[in-house]
CSV table of C-alpha atoms in Angstrom, one decimal:
chain,number,residue,atom,x,y,z
A,1313,MET,CA,0.0,-0.1,0.0
A,1314,GLN,CA,1.3,3.4,-0.9
A,1315,GLN,CA,2.0,5.5,2.1
A,1316,GLU,CA,-0.2,8.5,2.6
A,1317,GLN,CA,1.1,11.5,0.6
A,1318,ARG,CA,1.7,14.8,2.2
A,1319,PRO,CA,-1.3,17.2,1.6
A,1320,GLY,CA,0.5,19.1,-1.0
A,1321,ARG,CA,-1.0,22.4,-0.2
A,1322,ARG,CA,2.4,24.1,0.4
A,1323,SER,CA,5.9,23.1,1.5
A,1324,VAL,CA,7.5,24.9,4.3
A,1325,LEU,CA,10.7,24.3,5.9
A,1326,GLY,CA,11.3,22.9,9.4
A,1327,ALA,CA,13.1,24.4,12.3
A,1328,ALA,CA,16.4,23.5,10.8
A,1329,ALA,CA,15.8,25.5,8.0
A,1330,VAL,CA,18.5,28.0,6.8
A,1331,LEU,CA,17.5,31.4,7.7
A,1332,GLY,CA,16.9,33.7,4.7
A,1333,ALA,CA,17.9,37.2,4.2
A,1334,GLY,CA,15.6,40.2,3.9
A,1335,ALA,CA,13.9,39.7,7.2
A,1336,VAL,CA,10.7,41.3,8.0
A,1337,THR,CA,9.2,42.2,11.5
A,1338,LEU,CA,6.3,40.1,12.6
A,1339,GLY,CA,4.4,41.7,15.3
A,1340,GLY,CA,1.6,40.2,17.4
A,1341,GLY,CA,-1.1,41.9,15.2
A,1342,ALA,CA,0.0,45.2,16.3
A,1343,GLY,CA,-2.0,47.8,14.1
A,1344,VAL,CA,-4.5,45.2,13.1
A,1345,ALA,CA,-8.0,45.3,14.5
A,1346,ALA,CA,-9.0,42.0,15.6
A,1347,ALA,CA,-12.4,40.9,14.6
A,1348,ALA,CA,-14.8,39.3,17.2
A,1349,PRO,CA,-15.0,35.5,16.6
A,1350,ALA,CA,-17.7,34.8,14.4
A,1351,THR,CA,-18.6,31.6,16.2
A,1352,ALA,CA,-17.9,32.0,19.9
A,1353,ALA,CA,-16.7,29.0,21.8
A,1354,GLY,CA,-19.8,27.3,23.4
A,1355,ASP,CA,-21.9,28.3,20.6
A,1356,ARG,CA,-21.1,25.8,17.8
A,1357,ARG,CA,-24.3,24.3,16.4
A,1358,PRO,CA,-23.3,21.5,14.0
A,1359,GLY,CA,-25.4,21.5,10.9
A,1360,HIS,CA,-27.2,24.8,11.3
A,1361,GLY,CA,-26.7,28.1,9.6
A,1362,HIS,CA,-27.6,31.2,11.0
A,1363,GLY,CA,-29.2,33.3,8.5
A,1364,HIS,CA,-28.2,34.9,5.1
A,1365,GLY,CA,-25.7,37.7,6.0
A,1366,GLY,CA,-22.5,36.3,4.5
A,1367,GLY,CA,-20.8,35.8,7.8
A,1368,LEU,CA,-19.2,32.6,9.5
A,1369,ARG,CA,-22.5,31.8,11.3
A,1370,ASP,CA,-24.2,31.5,8.1
A,1371,LEU,CA,-22.6,28.3,7.0
A,1372,PRO,CA,-23.5,25.0,8.0
A,1373,VAL,CA,-21.2,23.2,10.4
A,1374,PRO,CA,-19.1,21.3,9.5
A,1375,THR,CA,-18.5,23.3,6.5
A,1376,VAL,CA,-17.4,21.6,3.3
A,1377,VAL,CA,-14.8,23.5,1.3
A,1378,GLY,CA,-14.2,22.4,-2.2
A,1379,HIS,CA,-10.6,22.2,-2.3
A,1380,ARG,CA,-9.3,23.7,-5.5
A,1381,GLY,CA,-12.9,23.3,-6.6
A,1382,GLY,CA,-14.0,19.7,-7.4
A,1383,SER,CA,-10.4,18.5,-7.8
A,1384,GLY,CA,-11.3,14.9,-7.4
A,1385,TYR,CA,-13.3,15.0,-10.6
A,1386,ARG,CA,-12.0,17.9,-12.8
A,1387,PRO,CA,-8.4,19.3,-13.3
A,1388,GLU,CA,-7.9,21.6,-10.3
A,1389,HIS,CA,-8.4,25.5,-10.2
A,1390,THR,CA,-10.3,25.4,-13.6
A,1391,LEU,CA,-13.8,27.0,-13.9
A,1392,GLY,CA,-14.9,23.5,-14.6
A,1393,SER,CA,-13.6,22.3,-11.3
A,1394,TYR,CA,-15.2,25.3,-9.4
A,1395,ARG,CA,-18.5,24.6,-11.2
A,1396,PHE,CA,-18.5,21.0,-10.2
A,1397,ALA,CA,-17.9,21.7,-6.6
A,1398,LEU,CA,-20.5,24.2,-6.6
A,1399,GLU,CA,-23.1,22.0,-8.3
A,1400,ASN,CA,-22.4,19.0,-6.1
A,1401,GLY,CA,-23.1,20.8,-2.8
A,1402,ALA,CA,-19.7,22.5,-1.6
A,1403,ASP,CA,-20.4,25.2,0.9
A,1404,VAL,CA,-17.3,27.3,-0.1
A,1405,ILE,CA,-15.1,27.0,-3.2
A,1406,GLU,CA,-11.4,27.5,-2.7
A,1407,GLN,CA,-8.8,29.4,-4.9
A,1408,ASP,CA,-5.0,29.8,-4.6
A,1409,VAL,CA,-3.8,33.0,-6.2
A,1410,VAL,CA,-0.3,33.7,-7.7
A,1411,PRO,CA,0.8,36.6,-10.1
A,1412,THR,CA,1.7,36.8,-13.6
A,1413,LYS,CA,4.9,38.7,-14.8
A,1414,ASP,CA,2.5,41.7,-15.6
A,1415,GLY,CA,0.9,41.6,-12.2
A,1416,HIS,CA,-2.5,39.8,-12.7
A,1417,LEU,CA,-3.6,37.3,-10.1
A,1418,VAL,CA,-4.3,33.8,-11.5
A,1419,CYS,CA,-5.6,30.7,-9.7
A,1420,ARG,CA,-2.9,28.1,-9.4
A,1421,HIS,CA,-2.0,25.8,-6.5
A,1422,GLU,CA,1.7,26.7,-7.2
A,1423,ASN,CA,3.5,29.2,-9.4
A,1424,ASP,CA,5.2,26.2,-10.9
A,1425,ILE,CA,2.7,25.2,-13.7
A,1426,THR,CA,4.8,22.5,-15.1
A,1427,GLY,CA,2.2,19.6,-13.9
A,1428,THR,CA,-1.0,21.5,-14.2
A,1429,THR,CA,-0.8,22.9,-17.8
A,1430,ASP,CA,0.5,21.9,-21.1
A,1431,VAL,CA,3.3,24.3,-21.0
A,1432,SER,CA,6.1,21.6,-21.2
A,1433,SER,CA,4.8,20.5,-24.7
A,1434,ARG,CA,4.7,24.1,-26.0
A,1435,PRO,CA,8.0,24.7,-28.0
A,1436,GLU,CA,7.5,28.4,-28.1
A,1437,PHE,CA,8.1,28.3,-24.3
A,1438,ALA,CA,10.9,25.8,-24.0
A,1439,SER,CA,13.4,28.4,-23.1
A,1440,ARG,CA,11.2,29.6,-20.0
A,1441,LYS,CA,12.1,26.4,-18.3
A,1442,THR,CA,14.2,27.2,-15.3
A,1443,THR,CA,15.3,26.3,-11.7
A,1444,LYS,CA,14.3,28.6,-8.8
A,1445,LYS,CA,14.3,28.4,-5.2
A,1446,VAL,CA,10.9,29.2,-3.7
A,1447,ASP,CA,10.6,29.3,0.2
A,1448,GLY,CA,14.1,27.5,0.4
A,1449,GLU,CA,13.1,24.7,-2.0
A,1450,SER,CA,14.5,24.2,-5.4
A,1451,HIS,CA,12.0,23.7,-8.2
A,1452,THR,CA,12.7,23.2,-12.0
A,1453,GLY,CA,9.9,24.0,-14.4
A,1454,TRP,CA,7.9,26.7,-15.8
A,1455,PHE,CA,6.5,29.6,-13.5
A,1456,THR,CA,3.7,32.1,-13.8
A,1457,GLU,CA,5.7,35.2,-12.9
A,1458,ASP,CA,7.8,34.5,-16.1
A,1459,PHE,CA,4.6,34.7,-18.3
A,1460,THR,CA,2.4,37.7,-19.1
A,1461,LEU,CA,-1.3,37.0,-18.7
A,1462,ALA,CA,-1.7,37.0,-22.5
A,1463,GLU,CA,1.0,34.2,-22.8
A,1464,LEU,CA,-0.5,32.3,-19.9
A,1465,LYS,CA,-4.0,32.3,-21.4
A,1466,THR,CA,-2.6,30.4,-24.5
A,1467,LEU,CA,-2.0,27.4,-22.3
A,1468,ARG,CA,-4.5,24.7,-21.2
A,1469,ALA,CA,-5.1,23.2,-17.9
A,1470,LYS,CA,-4.6,19.5,-17.2
A,1471,GLU,CA,-4.8,17.0,-14.4
A,1472,ARG,CA,-2.1,17.3,-11.7
A,1473,LEU,CA,-2.3,13.6,-10.7
A,1474,PRO,CA,-2.9,11.7,-13.8
A,1475,GLN,CA,-1.9,8.3,-12.4
A,1476,VAL,CA,-4.0,8.6,-9.5
A,1477,ARG,CA,-7.1,10.2,-11.2
A,1478,GLN,CA,-7.0,8.7,-14.7
A,1479,HIS,CA,-10.5,9.7,-15.2
A,1480,ASN,CA,-9.8,13.3,-14.8
A,1481,THR,CA,-7.4,13.4,-17.7
A,1482,LEU,CA,-10.6,13.2,-20.0
A,1483,TYR,CA,-10.8,16.8,-19.4
A,1484,ASP,CA,-7.3,17.8,-20.1
A,1485,GLY,CA,-7.2,20.9,-22.3
A,1486,HIS,CA,-10.7,21.9,-21.9
A,1487,TRP,CA,-10.0,24.9,-19.7
A,1488,THR,CA,-7.6,27.7,-19.5
A,1489,VAL,CA,-5.9,29.0,-16.3
A,1490,PRO,CA,-8.5,31.5,-14.8
A,1491,THR,CA,-7.7,34.8,-13.5
A,1492,PHE,CA,-8.9,35.6,-9.9
A,1493,GLU,CA,-11.1,38.4,-11.5
A,1494,GLU,CA,-12.7,35.8,-13.9
A,1495,VAL,CA,-13.5,33.6,-10.8
A,1496,LEU,CA,-15.1,36.7,-9.0
A,1497,LYS,CA,-17.2,37.3,-12.1
A,1498,TRP,CA,-18.2,33.6,-12.3
A,1499,ALA,CA,-19.2,33.7,-8.6
A,1500,GLU,CA,-21.4,36.8,-9.1
A,1501,GLU,CA,-23.1,35.1,-12.1
A,1502,GLU,CA,-23.7,31.9,-10.4
A,1503,GLY,CA,-25.0,33.8,-7.3
A,1504,ARG,CA,-27.5,35.6,-9.5
A,1505,LYS,CA,-28.6,32.4,-11.0
A,1506,ARG,CA,-29.0,30.6,-7.5
A,1507,GLY,CA,-30.5,33.6,-5.6
A,1508,ARG,CA,-27.6,33.5,-3.1
A,1509,ARG,CA,-24.0,34.5,-3.1
A,1510,VAL,CA,-21.0,32.1,-3.7
A,1511,TRP,CA,-18.7,31.6,-0.8
A,1512,LEU,CA,-15.0,31.7,-1.7
A,1513,HIS,CA,-11.9,30.7,0.4
A,1514,VAL,CA,-8.9,32.4,-1.1
A,1515,GLU,CA,-5.1,31.6,-0.3
A,1516,THR,CA,-2.3,33.9,-0.8
A,1517,LYS,CA,0.7,31.7,-2.1
A,1518,HIS,CA,4.3,32.3,-1.2
A,1519,PRO,CA,3.5,36.0,-0.5
A,1520,THR,CA,7.0,36.8,1.0
A,1521,TYR,CA,8.7,35.3,-2.1
A,1522,PHE,CA,6.4,37.3,-4.5
A,1523,ARG,CA,6.9,40.6,-2.5
A,1524,LYS,CA,10.6,40.4,-3.0
A,1525,LEU,CA,9.9,40.0,-6.7
A,1526,GLY,CA,7.9,43.2,-6.7
A,1527,LEU,CA,4.7,41.3,-7.3
A,1528,GLY,CA,3.2,41.6,-3.7
A,1529,LEU,CA,-0.1,39.7,-3.6
A,1530,GLU,CA,-2.1,41.6,-0.8
A,1531,GLU,CA,-2.6,44.9,-2.4
A,1532,ARG,CA,-3.6,43.5,-5.8
A,1533,LEU,CA,-6.1,41.1,-4.0
A,1534,ALA,CA,-7.6,43.8,-1.8
A,1535,LYS,CA,-8.1,45.8,-4.9
A,1536,LEU,CA,-10.2,43.1,-6.5
A,1537,LEU,CA,-12.1,42.2,-3.5
A,1538,ARG,CA,-13.2,45.9,-3.0
A,1539,ARG,CA,-14.3,46.0,-6.5
A,1540,TYR,CA,-16.4,43.0,-6.3
A,1541,GLY,CA,-17.9,43.8,-2.8
A,1542,ARG,CA,-15.9,41.0,-1.0
A,1543,ALA,CA,-13.8,43.1,1.3
A,1544,GLY,CA,-16.1,43.2,4.4
A,1545,ARG,CA,-16.6,41.0,7.3
A,1546,ASN,CA,-20.0,39.5,5.8
A,1547,SER,CA,-18.9,39.4,2.2
A,1548,TYR,CA,-19.0,35.6,1.7
A,1549,THR,CA,-15.2,35.4,1.6
A,1550,PHE,CA,-12.4,33.7,3.6
A,1551,LEU,CA,-8.8,34.6,3.2
A,1552,GLN,CA,-6.2,32.2,4.1
A,1553,SER,CA,-2.3,31.9,4.1
A,1554,PHE,CA,0.5,30.0,5.6
A,1555,GLU,CA,2.2,33.3,6.4
A,1556,PRO,CA,0.8,35.3,9.3
A,1557,SER,CA,2.2,38.5,7.9
A,1558,SER,CA,0.2,38.1,4.8
A,1559,LEU,CA,-3.1,38.0,6.7
A,1560,GLN,CA,-1.8,40.8,8.9
A,1561,ARG,CA,-1.0,43.1,5.9
A,1562,LEU,CA,-4.4,42.3,4.5
A,1563,GLY,CA,-5.9,43.6,7.8
A,1564,ARG,CA,-3.8,46.6,7.6
A,1565,LEU,CA,-5.2,47.2,4.2
A,1566,GLY,CA,-8.7,47.4,5.7
A,1567,ILE,CA,-9.9,43.9,4.4
A,1568,ASP,CA,-12.1,42.6,7.0
A,1569,CYS,CA,-12.9,39.3,5.7
A,1570,PRO,CA,-12.5,36.2,8.1
A,1571,LYS,CA,-9.0,35.2,8.1
A,1572,VAL,CA,-7.7,31.6,8.5
A,1573,LEU,CA,-4.0,30.8,9.2
A,1574,LEU,CA,-2.9,27.5,7.6
A,1575,LEU,CA,-0.7,25.3,9.6
A,1576,ASP,CA,1.7,22.4,8.4
A,1577,ASP,CA,3.4,19.7,10.5
A,1578,LEU,CA,4.6,20.5,13.9
A,1579,PRO,CA,8.4,21.3,13.3
A,1580,THR,CA,7.7,23.4,10.4
A,1581,ARG,CA,8.1,27.4,10.4
A,1582,PRO,CA,6.0,29.6,8.1
A,1583,TRP,CA,8.4,31.1,5.5
A,1584,ASP,CA,8.0,34.7,6.8
A,1585,PHE,CA,9.1,33.5,10.1
A,1586,VAL,CA,12.3,31.9,8.5
A,1587,GLU,CA,12.9,35.3,6.7
A,1588,ALA,CA,12.4,37.3,10.0
A,1589,LYS,CA,14.5,34.9,12.0
A,1590,ASP,CA,11.5,34.2,14.3
A,1591,PRO,CA,12.1,30.7,15.8
A,1592,ARG,CA,8.5,29.7,16.4
A,1593,THR,CA,7.3,26.6,14.8
A,1594,VAL,CA,3.8,25.2,14.2
A,1595,ALA,CA,4.1,23.4,17.4
A,1596,ASP,CA,4.6,26.7,19.1
A,1597,LEU,CA,1.5,28.3,17.3
A,1598,ILE,CA,-0.9,25.6,18.4
A,1599,THR,CA,-0.3,26.1,22.2
A,1600,PRO,CA,-2.9,28.2,24.0
A,1601,LYS,CA,-0.4,31.1,24.0
A,1602,GLY,CA,0.3,30.8,20.3
A,1603,LEU,CA,-3.5,30.4,19.4
A,1604,LYS,CA,-4.2,33.5,21.4
A,1605,TRP,CA,-1.7,35.3,19.4
A,1606,VAL,CA,-3.3,33.9,16.2
A,1607,SER,CA,-6.7,35.4,17.4
A,1608,GLY,CA,-5.2,38.9,17.2
A,1609,PHE,CA,-5.3,38.9,13.5
A,1610,ALA,CA,-7.3,35.7,12.4
A,1611,GLN,CA,-10.7,34.2,13.0
A,1612,GLY,CA,-9.6,30.6,12.2
A,1613,ILE,CA,-6.8,28.1,11.6
A,1614,GLY,CA,-6.5,25.6,8.8
A,1615,PRO,CA,-4.3,22.8,10.3
A,1616,TRP,CA,-3.1,19.7,8.5
A,1617,LEU,CA,-5.4,16.9,9.6
A,1618,ASN,CA,-2.6,15.0,11.4
A,1619,LEU,CA,-2.6,17.9,13.9
A,1620,ILE,CA,-6.3,17.0,14.7
A,1621,ILE,CA,-5.7,13.2,15.0
A,1622,PRO,CA,-2.1,12.2,14.6
A,1623,ARG,CA,-1.1,8.7,12.8
A,1624,ASP,CA,1.1,6.1,14.2
A,1625,LYS,CA,3.9,4.5,12.3
A,1626,ASN,CA,1.5,2.2,10.5
A,1627,GLU,CA,-0.7,5.2,9.3
A,1628,LYS,CA,-3.5,4.3,11.6
A,1629,LEU,CA,-5.3,7.0,13.5
A,1630,THR,CA,-4.4,7.6,17.1
A,1631,LYS,CA,-6.2,9.7,19.9
A,1632,PRO,CA,-7.3,13.3,19.0
A,1633,THR,CA,-5.1,16.1,20.2
A,1634,THR,CA,-6.5,19.0,22.2
A,1635,LEU,CA,-6.3,21.4,19.4
A,1636,VAL,CA,-9.9,21.5,18.5
A,1637,ARG,CA,-10.7,22.4,22.2
A,1638,ASP,CA,-7.7,24.9,22.4
A,1639,ALA,CA,-8.6,26.6,19.3
A,1640,HIS,CA,-12.4,27.0,20.2
A,1641,ALA,CA,-11.2,28.3,23.5
A,1642,ALA,CA,-9.3,31.0,21.7
A,1643,GLY,CA,-12.5,31.8,19.6
A,1644,LEU,CA,-10.9,30.3,16.4
A,1645,VAL,CA,-12.8,28.0,14.0
A,1646,LEU,CA,-10.9,25.1,12.4
A,1647,HIS,CA,-11.0,24.3,8.8
A,1648,PRO,CA,-8.3,21.5,8.4
A,1649,TYR,CA,-6.9,20.0,5.1
A,1650,THR,CA,-7.3,17.9,3.1
A,1651,MET,CA,-9.6,14.8,2.7
A,1652,ARG,CA,-9.5,12.7,-0.4
A,1653,ASN,CA,-11.3,9.5,-1.3
A,1654,GLU,CA,-8.2,7.4,-2.5
A,1655,ASN,CA,-6.7,4.7,-0.5
A,1656,SER,CA,-3.3,6.4,-0.8
A,1657,PHE,CA,-4.5,9.5,1.2
A,1658,LEU,CA,-6.6,8.0,3.8
A,1659,PRO,CA,-5.6,6.7,7.2
A,1660,ALA,CA,-4.8,3.1,7.2
A,1661,ASP,CA,-7.9,2.3,9.2
A,1662,PHE,CA,-10.1,3.3,6.3
A,1663,ARG,CA,-8.3,1.8,3.2
A,1664,ARG,CA,-10.0,-1.0,1.3
A,1665,GLY,CA,-8.1,-3.5,-1.0
A,1666,SER,CA,-4.7,-3.2,-2.2
A,1667,ASP,CA,-5.1,-0.6,-5.0
A,1668,PRO,CA,-3.7,2.7,-3.8
A,1669,ASN,CA,-5.8,4.6,-6.3
A,1670,ALA,CA,-9.2,3.0,-5.6
A,1671,TYR,CA,-11.6,4.6,-3.2
A,1672,GLY,CA,-11.5,3.5,0.5
A,1673,ASP,CA,-14.1,4.1,3.3
A,1674,ALA,CA,-13.8,7.9,3.0
A,1675,ILE,CA,-17.2,8.3,4.5
A,1676,GLY,CA,-15.9,6.6,7.6
A,1677,ALA,CA,-12.7,8.8,7.8
A,1678,PHE,CA,-14.8,12.0,7.4
A,1679,LYS,CA,-17.1,11.0,10.2
A,1680,ALA,CA,-13.9,10.3,12.4
A,1681,TYR,CA,-12.8,13.8,11.9
A,1682,TYR,CA,-16.2,15.5,12.2
A,1683,ALA,CA,-16.4,13.7,15.6
A,1684,THR,CA,-13.6,15.8,16.9
A,1685,GLY,CA,-15.7,19.0,16.7
A,1686,ILE,CA,-13.9,20.7,13.7
A,1687,ASP,CA,-15.9,23.6,12.1
A,1688,GLY,CA,-15.3,22.5,8.5
A,1689,ILE,CA,-12.9,20.4,6.2
A,1690,PHE,CA,-11.2,21.0,2.8
A,1691,SER,CA,-11.9,18.0,0.4
A,1692,ASP,CA,-11.2,17.1,-3.1
A,1693,ASN,CA,-14.5,15.1,-3.0
A,1694,CYS,CA,-17.2,17.5,-1.8
A,1695,ASP,CA,-20.1,15.2,-2.5
A,1696,THR,CA,-18.5,12.5,-0.2
A,1697,ALA,CA,-18.0,15.1,2.4
A,1698,ILE,CA,-21.6,16.0,2.3
A,1699,VAL,CA,-22.9,12.6,2.4
A,1700,ALA,CA,-20.7,11.8,5.5
A,1701,ARG,CA,-22.0,15.0,7.1
A,1702,GLU,CA,-25.5,14.1,6.6
A,1703,GLU,CA,-24.9,10.5,8.2
A,1704,PHE,CA,-22.8,12.1,11.0
A,1705,LEU,CA,-25.4,14.7,11.9
A,1706,LYS,CA,-28.2,12.1,11.6
A,1707,GLY,CA,-26.2,9.8,14.0
A,1708,ARG,CA,-25.8,12.7,16.6
A,1709,LYS,CA,-29.5,13.3,16.6
A,1710,GLY,CA,-30.3,9.5,16.9
């Protein structure tokens, strides 16, 4: 059985990382008005929304976030993927944003587009292949910051995991790389059709790296959010980042959307911490003291699922940690990542058969995580997440 792959949302270096130059100062949210927690500890009502005002309380709990859209069924971060997630019940649709050479924000999980577009087969761009160090890690391929938007729009999106999700390759070449503004327009149109606005969950990718290139993400993102009425606390939009300073900067820019700090494995450090020579690791940030600090600029955390329920050496689930309880005590919601249906991604307890690419008992795994009291979950398979939620809530009522 193939061992579970890491979540792949972002690579960050551990405590032994070489400290980078160009340090920035990370304050404890100084100058950032901390929003009151949208869902106070002790007022968590699983499965119930609280109206239609576009705030955290209006979402069902646990909330299902379509990870990169419906990426278990369509190539990720395409309008086809976003549409699939919306049509199959996702409460919130996720976007990751990176810049082009000429400063447009586009939706890609990484700035390295080698595996998610047909760029490697395009002879006119062969000379653009290069090796770069992004957040301390070396990558060879093609990168969004080396393409103008017009050039990028000539490429076609494709499935990132073709061996795992062969059925997704049927849709290779059917969509372009969307700009974030195109997604905002799509969400507006879908909202009009449905009579309700579409929730988005937007991640700033590698913000320190891009700022050093003169392609800062936050100002560009803030401008678009204001233009499309998504800059306020009740604007049907989450903002997320692995770098605390990115969320703090968005707060200083007056963007009041609920913010979620993403957290990788315990020994890792956010890249802005590495640059700033801040020694704190994720292990420090999930202590009561660390969570209180996070609550000064964010309304939630997005931890790796193993921080909620660790796995043993055989990849089986062990006892849940106190993170859910501690985060709720700090007034923070939890949207952990990422659940997928395939055996290779599931805890060993829920794998079925010997094919790593076959579906396991994902519904059982979802229910195990829901039982910890999390407020939501990122999933490539939003339809499975929703069936599991229905069964979980029904079981609690019974």
